[in-house]
Every structure is written in structure tokens, then in C-alpha cells.
């Protein structure tokens, strides 16, 4: 537990992520219920990406359409939503400007709309005296004066976005709102200013033309209310990112060359600075301990509650909390290069990626708005032809109600809101989801392939025994083996080198070093040809290791890895190394079985060693003596059998298999290339992170299906009811005001359901 050395190059992770569906993902659908009118909204033509090459300032993008990028705030040209900052780190502290603006418009609109409603509906509730006192004509002029600023000022953002949608033929929710509101308002204004132009079909039994100022005003106010509540809820999806940003220390105590100490702002820290971290303080940046000993609470990044011991040479991560000891660290990553900053960036990009399930919503949205407009026209015609008197007025009410109630914002929000919330929740628990596709795929995984070293085990093997042949001394065999292995980066090589250091064995220099993939290493030491590796390497060299098989197998049965050493074409002996199983592994494997995984261990170790480890851990199947390229082949074979396969690994040699798997899972303590190839990264690198990821994906996909179901059912039921199909049977015809309320309520319900993911226990 002593060395938490997280070394991923996260800028390469970001690059790999964008290739798998992050920002700039080609998008021919719609998250917010728009219709493209035959346009291709993929970003290749640059129509929506307006950020100049090399631009380093703030970039704004649409949460639903990441191909939309520009250097100034505004609204999305596709769906009309307000653009958000692409990088959360660029956000200024303070409220959302659009939320402030919409809240102000809502309250002003509500104050002006209330007397309009009382004037229009007063006679229905026993308050008709005011209208009677003013008279029909003056009352209508009174409504016009109060409702007009509500429609033209309070509702201006909706009208503007609706107008732009018709200009570009990217029809969306604002297209329907603008049509409905303007139809009611323009009809009413004309009825007040020039009532004589209306035919009898628009007049009531008293010969008057009814006005719908209260409907237009209430629609605007209710849509504003829905937008305000939605914006507040959408801010909730970013709380996970803001919480991560808030973890960072604001200052650091730098140690000057003369030994003096000074507390300075974090942004003034540079790579190479020596920093003191006192008990209870936050570690300011990523670095290496150069003095002191303490335990560090890393739970805010890894999700692991147990503090990790840190001593000289160990790595520490910014934003983690120092325990009771004092540490002096050397800054290695600062600013945007720290792990915390890169995690925030990864989460932000994942939140803007698209899940495959979204394509179903896109198919509906692609034709939804034009169909709704068509239904509204048909409803108007039907009511005008066969409706009761005044039939044209009923026709207008039905058409406006259809337009308003069918606004597809709930359908558009169903998937993105869940993805945004789930990825943020995962980051808080040490599970980094590269994109929404990985999140959706992981729910279907039934087979999990794990590497042994660094995945099931700590990845910190120790030298257990040196077993020389008669003609070789133990120290000499260890010196040759360790000298050769010093050129290798494999954990087993490190164990041999460390073992030589602990025994005081001096090392020489190796020449012509060569790593034989999956078999071992060769080289020359003091003019002697030395080879170290498995039985396959000995076979390649023409050496028969059968005489050492009994001793080797006895070691393997204890879970040790045995390597043969050959010197000048002669078997010189063996060295054995053991890698302790992580404390969290047994419990995690048991829970993974309960969650439906079949677990296969694929390792380059000898079969006996693999069986010994698998027997202790209850692993379903082993694949031993596996070369790196074999792992990808094994995955392909399982996929051909119809299995959905995830691969968990941490080494460079795991990268092809991670890319081949349906979902690659990189252990965060592993190699950079492994992390680049994976869809999920476990910051801590323990298997219980896979348990958390599985629970999270189950909850997220269930949440998305709930959202899509309710959004589709809402529109499937709401549109025909608004069109008046129940009127002949039950006498029910909903008003445009009720339609606006129902439309806002549907969006709020989807957002609220998505936010439940913040509280799930994973």
C-alpha cells in the first residue's frame, strides 16, 4: 500500500478519448428534439466549429451537440440551448448568466401575467365585475398592453431562437414555442385592432372575437419557469466537477534555497519547487516525497477510504489530505498537468459524449417537429370543419396546444442528463469513464478478462529464492540475473534488482540487451551471454529445463513465478518471485461473480503458478503462458462465441487487448498506453473499482431507459389529447396554458430523475 505511483499521461488520454466520441463527435441526430431538414451536422465542414486553430481562450459548446464550438457565449444553432464552457476550469465563480436572465424575465412576466389571467378568466371564477366595469373593448386593450411586454420581452429569447431555427431549418423545441406563442398573440392583437376582418367562424354567440393574450403570456411564463428549473437542475450535474475543482489547495508552502519557507498562491508553483506539507494540509500538487513519512487520505480522488502510507520516493497526488506526519515533496506536475485537472477534463469530455442508445431518440427527433407541425395543421382543419361554434377559435386553441405540449425537450434531455450525472458520480468514486459509449457497453459485459500482475496482485513482486545449479554460486547467479534485468521495466525484473540490493550484491553492466516479448531477456555481461526467462525462452536457446521441473513446479504451486537463468548456453539455475495478491481482490472477485461476470485470468505466468493463484481466488478459468498478442486473440475468440468481453490490465503489453475488448479497463497505476486504449480507468487500480463501475452503469442505463420511456409516452399521449381526440367522447379539450405546464413538467421530471444518480451508492 506504500507506493501509489499514478503515472498516466492524461493529455494523451484526452486525445484518445476524442477519437472515441468526445468533443467533436460527428452527430447526425439531435439531443434536444430538433429536425435537421436534410443537413449533415457532422463537424468536418467546419460550419459549427468556429474556434480558430491555436486559440487558447475560453471555448463555448452545446451540451447536446459537442460539434458546436465558438469563442463567445450564445445559443446553439442546432437545438437553441445556451452554450456552456467546454472546460469547467474556465468557469468563473458565480451564478449562470442565463439562469439570472431567465429568472428576472420569469418574475417580471409573472407579475404582468397575473392581472391578464384575472381579467380573462375572472367571469369563470366569479370575478367578472372588473371586466364588466371596463367593458369588452377596454378590457381587451388592457390585456394587450400587459401581455405584449411578456411576449416580446420576457419571451424574446424563445422567439429569437425559434426564428433562427426556421432560417437554418434546424427545427427544434423553440420552433414550436415560437409558433404557438406568436399564433396566439398575433391573432389576439389583430382581434383587438381590426376585429372587423374576422369571419363568423371566429366569433362567439355575442358576435365578439375572443382573444388569447392570457394563453400567450402564461405559455411564456411557464416555459420560463421550466427553463429556470431545468437550468438549476443542469447546474446540479456539474456539481461533481465543481466539487473536484474545489478539492485543490489554494496555496502552497514553498521551501526556498536558503531554507526559508513562504506560503504562496498555488498558481505560482513551478515544477521542481520543494514544498512542505504539514499535518492535516492538502497536498498542493502532484509530486514525489523527498523527506518525511506520513499517511495520506486519497479517498476524494480514488474513492478508497483507507489512507496510504507515504515515504521518501513515493508519489503524492494534489488535493489529497496529509495525515499526522510532515512531508517535503518536489513538485512534478502543476496547473493543468496535475491529475486532478486532467480528471476534471476527462469527466467534462465524457459528459459531452454520446451514448449509442441516443440514436433511438435521434431517429424520433429527426422527424418529430415537422410531424408535430403537420398534426397541428390537421387539428386546425378538423376543428374548423366539424368543430362546434366558434369552430375557428376552437381550431386555433387545438393547434396552439399541440405545438406547445409536443415540445420535445424531455426527449432530448433524457440521455445526456443521465450521462452527465453518472460520469460525474463515477469520478467521485475513482471510476473515470472515457465516453458514454463505454458506459453503455459495460452494462452488457458478461465476461471479464484480468491480467494477474498489477491487476489481481499488487504489482510489487518480491524476490523469494535464488536456486543455482552446482557449478554456480548463489550470489553470482543473482548478480547476473539482476544486472540483466536492470534494463527491463517489468515488475518481476524490479523485484530481482531490489532483491540483489537488499542482499548487498553489486551489479555489473549488460550489453546487447534484448527483450524477447512474452519470454524473457537476453544480453552480455562481462563477455558472458546471459538469458533469463521462461521455459519457452530456454527452448528457443536449445536448452532442456526438464531436470529443474520438479523444483520449479513446487514453487509454482505456492503461487511463485519461476524464471530460468542460462549462462553461455548452460542452465545456471532459477530465481523465483512472488507478487502478493491485493487485499481488496478476493472480496471484489466475489462481488463481480454476484454481478454476473465470468472471470478469466490471462497471464504470461506458467500454468501451475496461474492455477495456484486462481484456486485461492475462485477464478472461473485461466489462460496461462499467454503472449501479449494472445490476449487479443482470446478476446476475439470469446466475442465470436457471442460473449461481451471486458479486459482489465495495466501494462504496455495489455494495450492491444484493451483496444480489442468491448470495454477496456485500465488500472490507474499502469502504463500510459494502457490507459489510452481503455474505455474505463480505475484511478486506484483495484478490482473493486470494476464493481463500482458495474453498479454505476446499471443505474445509469436504467435511468436513461426510464427517461426515454416517460418522454416518449408523454408525447404519445399528450399530442392526440391536445389535438382534441377526447372531445367527442369526454368533452375534454386542454388549453394552451395547461399544455405549457405539462411540457415544462415533463422536462423537469426527466432532469430530476437524472439527478437521482448523484445519490446512488456504488
PDB file of N, CA, C and O in Angstrom, residues 120-142:
ATOM      1  N   UNK A 120     -59.021  37.883 -17.899  1.00  0.00           N
ATOM      2  CA  UNK A 120     -59.578  36.982 -18.906  1.00  0.00           C
ATOM      3  C   UNK A 120     -60.454  35.909 -18.286  1.00  0.00           C
ATOM      4  O   UNK A 120     -61.487  35.527 -18.852  1.00  0.00           O
ATOM      5  N   UNK A 121     -60.066  35.400 -17.126  1.00  0.00           N
ATOM      6  CA  UNK A 121     -60.759  34.267 -16.537  1.00  0.00           C
ATOM      7  C   UNK A 121     -61.633  34.654 -15.350  1.00  0.00           C
ATOM      8  O   UNK A 121     -62.260  33.783 -14.736  1.00  0.00           O
ATOM      9  N   UNK A 122     -61.662  35.958 -15.041  1.00  0.00           N
ATOM     10  CA  UNK A 122     -62.462  36.416 -13.908  1.00  0.00           C
ATOM     11  C   UNK A 122     -63.915  35.981 -13.957  1.00  0.00           C
ATOM     12  O   UNK A 122     -64.463  35.494 -12.951  1.00  0.00           O
ATOM     13  N   UNK A 123     -64.584  36.123 -15.110  1.00  0.00           N
ATOM     14  CA  UNK A 123     -66.003  35.729 -15.165  1.00  0.00           C
ATOM     15  C   UNK A 123     -66.232  34.250 -14.830  1.00  0.00           C
ATOM     16  O   UNK A 123     -67.312  33.888 -14.366  1.00  0.00           O
ATOM     17  N   UNK A 124     -65.222  33.403 -15.049  1.00  0.00           N
ATOM     18  CA  UNK A 124     -65.390  31.972 -14.768  1.00  0.00           C
ATOM     19  C   UNK A 124     -65.312  31.659 -13.277  1.00  0.00           C
ATOM     20  O   UNK A 124     -65.780  30.616 -12.832  1.00  0.00           O
ATOM     21  N   UNK A 125     -64.683  32.578 -12.519  1.00  0.00           N
ATOM     22  CA  UNK A 125     -64.498  32.308 -11.092  1.00  0.00           C
ATOM     23  C   UNK A 125     -65.183  33.357 -10.225  1.00  0.00           C
ATOM     24  O   UNK A 125     -64.819  33.552  -9.068  1.00  0.00           O
ATOM     25  N   UNK A 126     -66.148  34.029 -10.808  1.00  0.00           N
ATOM     26  CA  UNK A 126     -66.925  34.990 -10.022  1.00  0.00           C
ATOM     27  C   UNK A 126     -66.270  36.337  -9.847  1.00  0.00           C
ATOM     28  O   UNK A 126     -66.655  37.101  -8.941  1.00  0.00           O
ATOM     29  N   UNK A 127     -65.289  36.698 -10.687  1.00  0.00           N
ATOM     30  CA  UNK A 127     -64.616  37.992 -10.577  1.00  0.00           C
ATOM     31  C   UNK A 127     -64.805  38.803 -11.857  1.00  0.00           C
ATOM     32  O   UNK A 127     -63.891  39.482 -12.332  1.00  0.00           O
ATOM     33  N   UNK A 128     -65.988  38.746 -12.408  1.00  0.00           N
ATOM     34  CA  UNK A 128     -66.233  39.426 -13.683  1.00  0.00           C
ATOM     35  C   UNK A 128     -66.589  40.881 -13.544  1.00  0.00           C
ATOM     36  O   UNK A 128     -66.767  41.572 -14.564  1.00  0.00           O
ATOM     37  N   UNK A 129     -66.663  41.404 -12.325  1.00  0.00           N
ATOM     38  CA  UNK A 129     -67.099  42.795 -12.136  1.00  0.00           C
ATOM     39  C   UNK A 129     -66.120  43.778 -12.765  1.00  0.00           C
ATOM     40  O   UNK A 129     -66.530  44.797 -13.344  1.00  0.00           O
ATOM     41  N   UNK A 130     -64.823  43.496 -12.639  1.00  0.00           N
ATOM     42  CA  UNK A 130     -63.823  44.422 -13.188  1.00  0.00           C
ATOM     43  C   UNK A 130     -63.959  44.489 -14.699  1.00  0.00           C
ATOM     44  O   UNK A 130     -63.951  45.576 -15.299  1.00  0.00           O
ATOM     45  N   UNK A 131     -64.124  43.349 -15.318  1.00  0.00           N
ATOM     46  CA  UNK A 131     -64.250  43.318 -16.776  1.00  0.00           C
ATOM     47  C   UNK A 131     -65.538  44.016 -17.207  1.00  0.00           C
ATOM     48  O   UNK A 131     -65.552  44.751 -18.212  1.00  0.00           O
ATOM     49  N   UNK A 132     -66.599  43.796 -16.441  1.00  0.00           N
ATOM     50  CA  UNK A 132     -67.869  44.448 -16.777  1.00  0.00           C
ATOM     51  C   UNK A 132     -67.744  45.953 -16.662  1.00  0.00           C
ATOM     52  O   UNK A 132     -68.314  46.706 -17.476  1.00  0.00           O
ATOM     53  N   UNK A 133     -66.994  46.413 -15.633  1.00  0.00           N
ATOM     54  CA  UNK A 133     -66.842  47.857 -15.425  1.00  0.00           C
ATOM     55  C   UNK A 133     -66.047  48.491 -16.565  1.00  0.00           C
ATOM     56  O   UNK A 133     -66.353  49.612 -16.998  1.00  0.00           O
ATOM     57  N   UNK A 134     -65.003  47.776 -17.048  1.00  0.00           N
ATOM     58  CA  UNK A 134     -64.186  48.322 -18.129  1.00  0.00           C
ATOM     59  C   UNK A 134     -64.874  48.205 -19.482  1.00  0.00           C
ATOM     60  O   UNK A 134     -64.684  49.050 -20.360  1.00  0.00           O
ATOM     61  N   UNK A 135     -65.663  47.159 -19.638  1.00  0.00           N
ATOM     62  CA  UNK A 135     -66.256  46.897 -20.940  1.00  0.00           C
ATOM     63  C   UNK A 135     -65.353  45.984 -21.750  1.00  0.00           C
ATOM     64  O   UNK A 135     -64.144  45.906 -21.520  1.00  0.00           O
ATOM     65  N   UNK A 136     -65.954  45.302 -22.737  1.00  0.00           N
ATOM     66  CA  UNK A 136     -65.220  44.306 -23.514  1.00  0.00           C
ATOM     67  C   UNK A 136     -64.028  44.912 -24.234  1.00  0.00           C
ATOM     68  O   UNK A 136     -62.929  44.379 -24.203  1.00  0.00           O
ATOM     69  N   UNK A 137     -64.221  46.056 -24.872  1.00  0.00           N
ATOM     70  CA  UNK A 137     -63.160  46.659 -25.666  1.00  0.00           C
ATOM     71  C   UNK A 137     -61.990  47.112 -24.820  1.00  0.00           C
ATOM     72  O   UNK A 137     -60.829  46.819 -25.117  1.00  0.00           O
ATOM     73  N   UNK A 138     -62.278  47.857 -23.737  1.00  0.00           N
ATOM     74  CA  UNK A 138     -61.191  48.348 -22.884  1.00  0.00           C
ATOM     75  C   UNK A 138     -60.456  47.198 -22.192  1.00  0.00           C
ATOM     76  O   UNK A 138     -59.241  47.257 -22.006  1.00  0.00           O
ATOM     77  N   UNK A 139     -61.193  46.170 -21.800  1.00  0.00           N
ATOM     78  CA  UNK A 139     -60.560  45.028 -21.139  1.00  0.00           C
ATOM     79  C   UNK A 139     -59.555  44.356 -22.078  1.00  0.00           C
ATOM     80  O   UNK A 139     -58.455  43.971 -21.662  1.00  0.00           O
ATOM     81  N   UNK A 140     -59.932  44.247 -23.361  1.00  0.00           N
ATOM     82  CA  UNK A 140     -59.012  43.622 -24.303  1.00  0.00           C
ATOM     83  C   UNK A 140     -57.766  44.491 -24.528  1.00  0.00           C
ATOM     84  O   UNK A 140     -56.657  43.973 -24.648  1.00  0.00           O
ATOM     85  N   UNK A 141     -57.939  45.818 -24.577  1.00  0.00           N
ATOM     86  CA  UNK A 141     -56.785  46.704 -24.715  1.00  0.00           C
ATOM     87  C   UNK A 141     -55.882  46.618 -23.480  1.00  0.00           C
ATOM     88  O   UNK A 141     -54.662  46.667 -23.583  1.00  0.00           O
ATOM     89  N   UNK A 142     -56.491  46.451 -22.308  1.00  0.00           N
ATOM     90  CA  UNK A 142     -55.737  46.302 -21.072  1.00  0.00           C
ATOM     91  C   UNK A 142     -54.886  45.020 -21.131  1.00  0.00           C
ATOM     92  O   UNK A 142     -53.707  45.025 -20.776  1.00  0.00           O
TER      93      UNK A 142
END
